[in-house]
Amino acid sequence: MTPARSELSAEFREISILREVQGMSYAQISTVAGVPIGRVMSRFSRARKRLASILGTSQGAS
Amino acid sequence: MMRCAVYRELLNADLDNELMSEESAEIRDHLTQCPHCSRAYDELAATSRLVQDCLVPYVAPDVLKARIRSALAASDTDAAPDTDELRRIIVPRQWLRVAAAGLVIAVASSVTTFGAVRERSGSRTVRDEILTSHVRSLMPGHLTDVASTNQHNVKPWFNGRVDLSPPVPGLDSAGFVLDGGRLDYVAGRTVAAVVYLRRQHVVNVFSWPEAGGDAEVSVVITQGFHLASWRSDGVAFWAVSDLNAFELSQFVMLFQHGGPEAKQ
């Protein structure tokens, strides 16, 4: 794992922790992180893709 | 395929139970027909499970809570809060390495469970009810109807009160002490709840008869609680606790096998 791949950006980390660890809904994350719910969705979608490639759970399906 | 691109955008939201039931049903329908989207969904579910399994929810100590509150109070009068500083406190920098360290164990358990998670994400209302019952049980005087550390007192107590005889294995030697049992109301029926204690943490095990084949254990996290569910010999089980995923999984394994010294 290269240093570049071992880090998530702060916005991805924030959203991933609020969702996966705290179990918050998108609406709650929207309030806590202060971003519109649409952006929570798109940001989280990118965050999970990034995590999949870091953690090796992606098999390369596009 | 054009439709796939649209569905791909919604897979995450579906996984997180954020879609309306009609949208969710449409996606589910598509997943049965499209192996590519199905695989993408499985990958997302595996990733989510892996992160959830590896990261432990920490409750901030009172001192830290007080510091954050006073920092926020000060920021009301000052300029904007120093969000970078707050992030440093809230988000441990090394969290991803922790996730990587748990990879080997978690991959094995994730692979076996995410199929089940997908199948049963429709049972969200049951999950919510289970969580509500668990939280209610923690309020003073609500935990047990029959308080006993002896399984031979607790098990017969359910006779005639619910339409099954719930398993009440003795798990003391593994550090899960029986505390008693009670009746609860979940999914429109009276169910058995068996209560165990681990240190000061409560584990509620709900069970009721349910048609269908056996189902593997799947663990979800909601509002800081872990909920493990499985089905065995026509009985649905839900174990709920604020224990971490590892300890709850350990509990479930012991419970399923009838305890550390069971000779079944």
Short mmCIF file of C-alpha atoms in Angstrom, two decimals:
data_model
loop_
_atom_site.label_atom_id
_atom_site.label_comp_id
_atom_site.label_asym_id
_atom_site.label_seq_id
_atom_site.Cartn_x
_atom_site.Cartn_y
_atom_site.Cartn_z
CA MET A 1 0.00 0.00 0.00
CA THR A 2 1.63 3.23 -1.12
CA PRO A 3 1.36 6.31 1.08
CA ALA A 4 -0.79 8.01 -1.55
CA ARG A 5 -3.32 5.19 -1.47
CA SER A 6 -3.34 4.74 2.29
CA GLU A 7 -5.03 8.09 2.86
CA LEU A 8 -8.56 9.21 2.23
CA SER A 9 -9.24 12.88 1.85
CA ALA A 10 -10.69 14.57 4.92
CA GLU A 11 -14.14 14.94 3.37
CA PHE A 12 -14.23 11.24 2.46
CA ARG A 13 -13.02 10.22 5.91
CA GLU A 14 -15.61 12.36 7.61
CA ILE A 15 -18.51 10.99 5.61
CA SER A 16 -17.34 7.37 5.89
CA ILE A 17 -16.99 7.54 9.64
CA LEU A 18 -20.33 9.24 10.14
CA ARG A 19 -22.04 6.59 8.02
CA GLU A 20 -20.17 3.35 8.73
CA VAL A 21 -19.17 3.88 12.34
CA GLN A 22 -21.84 6.18 13.72
CA GLY A 23 -24.56 4.63 11.53
CA MET A 24 -26.03 8.03 10.61
CA SER A 25 -28.57 8.43 7.82
CA TYR A 26 -27.74 10.65 4.81
CA ALA A 27 -30.06 13.31 6.23
CA GLN A 28 -28.22 13.30 9.57
CA ILE A 29 -24.86 13.45 7.80
CA SER A 30 -26.15 16.35 5.75
CA THR A 31 -26.90 18.24 8.97
CA VAL A 32 -23.69 17.32 10.76
CA ALA A 33 -21.34 17.91 7.84
CA GLY A 34 -23.27 20.94 6.65
CA VAL A 35 -23.59 19.83 3.02
CA PRO A 36 -26.74 19.24 0.96
CA ILE A 37 -28.05 15.67 0.93
CA GLY A 38 -27.40 15.29 -2.80
CA ARG A 39 -23.76 16.03 -2.22
CA VAL A 40 -23.67 13.57 0.71
CA MET A 41 -24.85 10.89 -1.71
CA SER A 42 -22.38 11.65 -4.47
CA ARG A 43 -19.50 12.18 -2.08
CA PHE A 44 -20.20 8.94 -0.28
CA SER A 45 -20.47 7.06 -3.56
CA ARG A 46 -16.97 8.27 -4.47
CA ALA A 47 -15.68 7.57 -0.97
CA ARG A 48 -16.82 3.94 -1.10
CA LYS A 49 -15.23 3.44 -4.52
CA ARG A 50 -12.00 4.85 -3.18
CA LEU A 51 -12.18 2.65 -0.08
CA ALA A 52 -12.88 -0.39 -2.24
CA SER A 53 -9.72 0.21 -4.23
CA ILE A 54 -7.68 0.87 -1.07
CA LEU A 55 -9.01 -2.15 0.80
CA GLY A 56 -8.92 -4.43 -2.24
CA THR A 57 -12.63 -5.26 -2.18
CA SER A 58 -12.95 -4.03 -5.76
CA GLN A 59 -12.32 -6.61 -8.44
CA GLY A 60 -12.05 -3.98 -11.10
CA ALA A 61 -15.65 -3.92 -12.26
CA SER A 62 -16.42 -0.52 -13.69
CA MET B 1 -26.14 -0.15 -20.89
CA MET B 2 -27.81 3.13 -20.16
CA ARG B 3 -30.01 1.79 -17.37
CA CYS B 4 -27.02 0.30 -15.59
CA ALA B 5 -25.39 3.72 -15.29
CA VAL B 6 -28.51 5.02 -13.58
CA TYR B 7 -28.73 2.05 -11.23
CA ARG B 8 -25.04 2.26 -10.35
CA GLU B 9 -25.60 5.74 -8.99
CA LEU B 10 -28.29 4.39 -6.66
CA LEU B 11 -26.56 1.25 -5.39
CA ASN B 12 -24.96 3.01 -2.44
CA ALA B 13 -28.20 4.63 -1.40
CA ASP B 14 -29.96 1.27 -1.63
CA LEU B 15 -27.28 -0.42 0.44
CA ASP B 16 -27.77 2.25 3.09
CA ASN B 17 -31.56 1.87 3.05
CA GLU B 18 -31.99 5.41 1.80
CA LEU B 19 -34.35 4.63 -1.09
CA MET B 20 -38.11 4.42 -1.23
CA SER B 21 -39.33 0.83 -1.24
CA GLU B 22 -40.45 1.01 -4.92
CA GLU B 23 -37.02 2.24 -6.03
CA SER B 24 -35.36 -0.39 -3.91
CA ALA B 25 -37.55 -3.13 -5.38
CA GLU B 26 -36.69 -1.97 -8.90
CA ILE B 27 -32.98 -2.13 -8.14
CA ARG B 28 -33.31 -5.53 -6.54
CA ASP B 29 -35.11 -6.71 -9.64
CA HIS B 30 -32.34 -5.36 -11.85
CA LEU B 31 -29.66 -6.99 -9.69
CA THR B 32 -31.15 -10.41 -10.27
CA GLN B 33 -30.81 -9.86 -14.02
CA CYS B 34 -27.53 -7.98 -14.33
CA PRO B 35 -24.41 -9.79 -13.11
CA HIS B 36 -22.27 -6.64 -13.54
CA CYS B 37 -24.41 -4.45 -11.31
CA SER B 38 -24.84 -7.36 -8.92
CA ARG B 39 -21.08 -7.67 -8.61
CA ALA B 40 -20.72 -3.91 -8.14
CA TYR B 41 -23.32 -4.10 -5.37
CA ASP B 42 -21.49 -6.98 -3.68
CA GLU B 43 -18.26 -4.99 -3.78
CA LEU B 44 -19.89 -1.98 -2.18
CA ALA B 45 -21.45 -4.19 0.49
CA ALA B 46 -18.11 -5.91 1.12
CA THR B 47 -16.37 -2.55 1.45
CA SER B 48 -19.00 -1.24 3.82
CA ARG B 49 -18.85 -4.38 5.96
CA LEU B 50 -15.09 -4.31 6.07
CA VAL B 51 -15.03 -0.73 7.28
CA GLN B 52 -17.76 -1.41 9.85
CA ASP B 53 -16.04 -4.55 11.12
CA CYS B 54 -12.68 -2.87 11.51
CA LEU B 55 -13.68 0.41 13.06
CA VAL B 56 -14.88 0.51 16.63
CA PRO B 57 -17.25 3.30 17.62
CA TYR B 58 -15.71 5.26 20.46
CA VAL B 59 -17.73 7.32 22.85
CA ALA B 60 -15.97 10.57 23.62
CA PRO B 61 -14.89 10.88 27.26
CA ASP B 62 -16.74 13.56 29.23
CA VAL B 63 -13.63 15.73 29.36
CA LEU B 64 -13.36 15.77 25.58
CA LYS B 65 -17.10 16.45 25.22
CA ALA B 66 -16.77 19.38 27.58
CA ARG B 67 -13.78 20.73 25.64
CA ILE B 68 -15.62 20.48 22.34
CA ARG B 69 -18.71 22.14 23.79
CA SER B 70 -16.73 24.99 25.23
CA ALA B 71 -14.83 25.35 21.94
CA LEU B 72 -18.16 25.51 20.12
CA ALA B 73 -19.58 27.98 22.62
CA ALA B 74 -16.53 30.17 22.19
CA SER B 75 -16.83 29.95 18.44
CA ASP B 76 -20.35 31.37 18.61
CA THR B 77 -18.91 34.63 19.77
CA ASP B 78 -15.61 34.39 17.87
CA ALA B 79 -15.11 33.59 14.23
CA ALA B 80 -15.92 30.29 12.55
CA PRO B 81 -14.90 27.13 14.44
CA ASP B 82 -11.51 25.65 13.67
CA THR B 83 -12.85 22.65 11.79
CA ASP B 84 -9.40 21.26 11.10
CA GLU B 85 -8.73 21.14 14.81
CA LEU B 86 -12.06 19.39 15.44
CA ARG B 87 -11.37 16.89 12.69
CA ARG B 88 -8.04 16.09 14.25
CA ILE B 89 -9.82 15.28 17.49
CA ILE B 90 -12.72 13.38 16.02
CA VAL B 91 -11.05 11.46 13.22
CA PRO B 92 -7.98 9.46 14.22
CA ARG B 93 -5.36 9.91 11.51
CA GLN B 94 -4.38 6.27 11.56
CA TRP B 95 -7.85 4.84 11.25
CA LEU B 96 -7.25 3.39 7.84
CA ARG B 97 -4.23 1.47 9.05
CA VAL B 98 -6.42 -0.03 11.73
CA ALA B 99 -8.82 -1.06 9.00
CA ALA B 100 -5.97 -2.63 7.05
CA ALA B 101 -4.82 -4.52 10.13
CA GLY B 102 -8.22 -6.12 10.53
CA LEU B 103 -8.38 -6.98 6.84
CA VAL B 104 -7.50 -10.65 7.04
CA ILE B 105 -10.11 -11.55 9.65
CA ALA B 106 -12.75 -9.25 8.29
CA VAL B 107 -12.50 -10.39 4.68
CA ALA B 108 -13.42 -13.92 5.69
CA SER B 109 -16.43 -12.86 7.70
CA SER B 110 -17.53 -10.21 5.19
CA VAL B 111 -17.54 -12.61 2.30
CA THR B 112 -19.92 -14.93 4.10
CA THR B 113 -22.21 -12.22 5.38
CA PHE B 114 -22.76 -9.60 2.74
CA GLY B 115 -25.03 -11.84 0.70
CA ALA B 116 -27.28 -12.15 3.70
CA VAL B 117 -27.19 -8.43 4.35
CA ARG B 118 -28.49 -7.75 0.88
CA GLU B 119 -31.22 -10.31 1.14
CA ARG B 120 -32.50 -8.98 4.39
CA SER B 121 -32.15 -5.24 3.99
CA GLY B 122 -35.91 -5.31 3.46
CA SER B 123 -36.34 -6.18 7.12
CA ARG B 124 -35.41 -2.69 8.15
CA THR B 125 -38.56 -2.11 10.15
CA VAL B 126 -37.89 -5.24 12.19
CA ARG B 127 -34.37 -3.98 12.79
CA ASP B 128 -35.70 -0.61 13.94
CA GLU B 129 -38.17 -2.30 16.26
CA ILE B 130 -35.46 -4.53 17.67
CA LEU B 131 -33.27 -1.52 18.33
CA THR B 132 -36.16 0.36 19.96
CA SER B 133 -36.91 -2.62 22.20
CA HIS B 134 -33.26 -2.91 23.13
CA VAL B 135 -33.01 0.76 24.09
CA ARG B 136 -36.28 0.59 26.03
CA SER B 137 -35.04 -2.45 27.91
CA LEU B 138 -32.09 -0.40 29.17
CA MET B 139 -34.38 1.97 31.01
CA PRO B 140 -34.74 1.33 34.74
CA GLY B 141 -36.99 -1.62 35.57
CA HIS B 142 -37.49 -2.75 31.96
CA LEU B 143 -34.70 -5.25 31.47
CA THR B 144 -36.10 -8.49 32.86
CA ASP B 145 -39.45 -10.02 33.83
CA VAL B 146 -37.67 -12.97 35.36
CA ALA B 147 -34.30 -12.09 36.89
CA SER B 148 -32.02 -15.06 37.33
CA THR B 149 -28.50 -16.11 36.49
CA ASN B 150 -29.65 -19.72 36.34
CA GLN B 151 -30.65 -20.97 32.90
CA HIS B 152 -32.88 -23.61 34.53
CA ASN B 153 -35.03 -20.82 35.99
CA VAL B 154 -35.11 -18.63 32.90
CA LYS B 155 -35.88 -21.22 30.22
CA PRO B 156 -39.01 -22.76 31.85
CA TRP B 157 -40.35 -19.27 32.61
CA PHE B 158 -41.10 -18.82 28.90
CA ASN B 159 -43.29 -21.95 28.78
CA GLY B 160 -46.80 -20.98 27.75
CA ARG B 161 -45.84 -17.30 27.43
CA VAL B 162 -44.37 -17.46 23.92
CA ASP B 163 -44.82 -20.01 21.16
CA LEU B 164 -41.31 -21.35 21.33
CA SER B 165 -38.86 -22.46 23.97
CA PRO B 166 -35.94 -20.08 23.45
CA PRO B 167 -32.42 -21.42 23.89
CA VAL B 168 -30.79 -20.14 27.10
CA PRO B 169 -27.22 -21.43 27.03
CA GLY B 170 -24.96 -20.91 30.03
CA LEU B 171 -22.13 -18.65 28.89
CA ASP B 172 -20.73 -17.53 32.27
CA SER B 173 -17.37 -19.14 31.75
CA ALA B 174 -16.95 -17.12 28.54
CA GLY B 175 -17.72 -13.87 30.36
CA PHE B 176 -21.36 -13.49 29.29
CA VAL B 177 -23.46 -13.74 32.44
CA LEU B 178 -27.15 -14.59 32.16
CA ASP B 179 -29.28 -11.85 33.70
CA GLY B 180 -32.79 -13.10 32.99
CA GLY B 181 -35.57 -13.04 30.43
CA ARG B 182 -38.62 -11.01 29.50
CA LEU B 183 -41.44 -10.79 26.98
CA ASP B 184 -41.23 -8.15 24.30
CA TYR B 185 -43.27 -7.11 21.30
CA VAL B 186 -41.59 -7.08 17.87
CA ALA B 187 -42.89 -7.43 14.31
CA GLY B 188 -46.48 -7.65 15.54
CA ARG B 189 -45.95 -10.57 17.90
CA THR B 190 -44.89 -11.38 21.41
CA VAL B 191 -41.28 -12.54 21.38
CA ALA B 192 -38.81 -13.96 23.87
CA ALA B 193 -35.92 -11.76 25.00
CA VAL B 194 -33.04 -13.40 26.86
CA VAL B 195 -30.63 -11.02 28.55
CA TYR B 196 -26.90 -11.43 29.11
CA LEU B 197 -24.40 -9.04 30.64
CA ARG B 198 -20.77 -8.55 29.63
CA ARG B 199 -19.07 -6.17 32.04
CA GLN B 200 -21.66 -3.36 32.13
CA HIS B 201 -22.88 -4.05 28.57
CA VAL B 202 -26.29 -5.59 27.99
CA VAL B 203 -26.88 -8.15 25.24
CA ASN B 204 -30.52 -8.80 24.34
CA VAL B 205 -31.29 -11.94 22.33
CA PHE B 206 -34.73 -11.79 20.71
CA SER B 207 -36.21 -14.91 19.14
CA TRP B 208 -39.45 -16.00 17.54
CA PRO B 209 -40.61 -18.72 15.14
CA GLU B 210 -40.16 -17.71 11.50
CA ALA B 211 -40.67 -19.72 8.33
CA GLY B 212 -37.77 -20.11 5.93
CA GLY B 213 -34.44 -21.87 5.69
CA ASP B 214 -31.44 -21.25 7.89
CA ALA B 215 -29.71 -17.90 7.35
CA GLU B 216 -26.10 -17.00 8.14
CA VAL B 217 -25.34 -14.40 10.77
CA SER B 218 -25.23 -10.86 9.48
CA VAL B 219 -24.24 -7.88 11.58
CA VAL B 220 -25.36 -4.31 11.01
CA ILE B 221 -24.59 -1.18 12.97
CA THR B 222 -27.25 1.40 13.75
CA GLN B 223 -26.86 4.40 16.02
CA GLY B 224 -23.83 2.92 17.72
CA PHE B 225 -25.44 -0.48 18.41
CA HIS B 226 -24.49 -3.72 16.70
CA LEU B 227 -27.35 -5.97 15.65
CA ALA B 228 -26.64 -9.55 14.67
CA SER B 229 -29.40 -11.58 13.05
CA TRP B 230 -29.64 -15.15 11.85
CA ARG B 231 -32.21 -17.89 11.38
CA SER B 232 -31.84 -21.45 12.51
CA ASP B 233 -34.28 -24.37 12.63
CA GLY B 234 -37.28 -22.16 11.96
CA VAL B 235 -36.41 -19.57 14.59
CA ALA B 236 -35.37 -15.98 13.88
CA PHE B 237 -32.73 -14.57 16.24
CA TRP B 238 -31.56 -11.01 16.81
CA ALA B 239 -28.76 -10.21 19.24
CA VAL B 240 -28.30 -6.52 20.06
CA SER B 241 -25.67 -4.74 22.09
CA ASP B 242 -23.34 -1.79 22.25
CA LEU B 243 -20.49 -4.26 22.46
CA ASN B 244 -18.10 -3.98 19.53
CA ALA B 245 -18.62 -6.18 16.47
CA PHE B 246 -15.90 -8.59 17.51
CA GLU B 247 -17.30 -9.26 20.99
CA LEU B 248 -20.84 -9.54 19.69
CA SER B 249 -19.74 -12.00 17.00
CA GLN B 250 -17.97 -13.99 19.70
CA PHE B 251 -21.15 -13.98 21.75
CA VAL B 252 -23.27 -15.11 18.80
CA MET B 253 -20.88 -17.95 18.02
CA LEU B 254 -20.99 -19.18 21.63
CA PHE B 255 -24.76 -18.76 21.81
CA GLN B 256 -25.28 -20.74 18.60
CA HIS B 257 -23.12 -23.57 19.84
CA GLY B 258 -24.78 -23.71 23.24
CA GLY B 259 -21.84 -22.33 25.21
CA PRO B 260 -18.14 -23.07 25.61
CA GLU B 261 -18.58 -26.50 27.22
CA ALA B 262 -21.70 -27.66 25.37
CA LYS B 263 -21.69 -31.28 24.32
CA GLN B 264 -24.29 -31.29 21.60
#
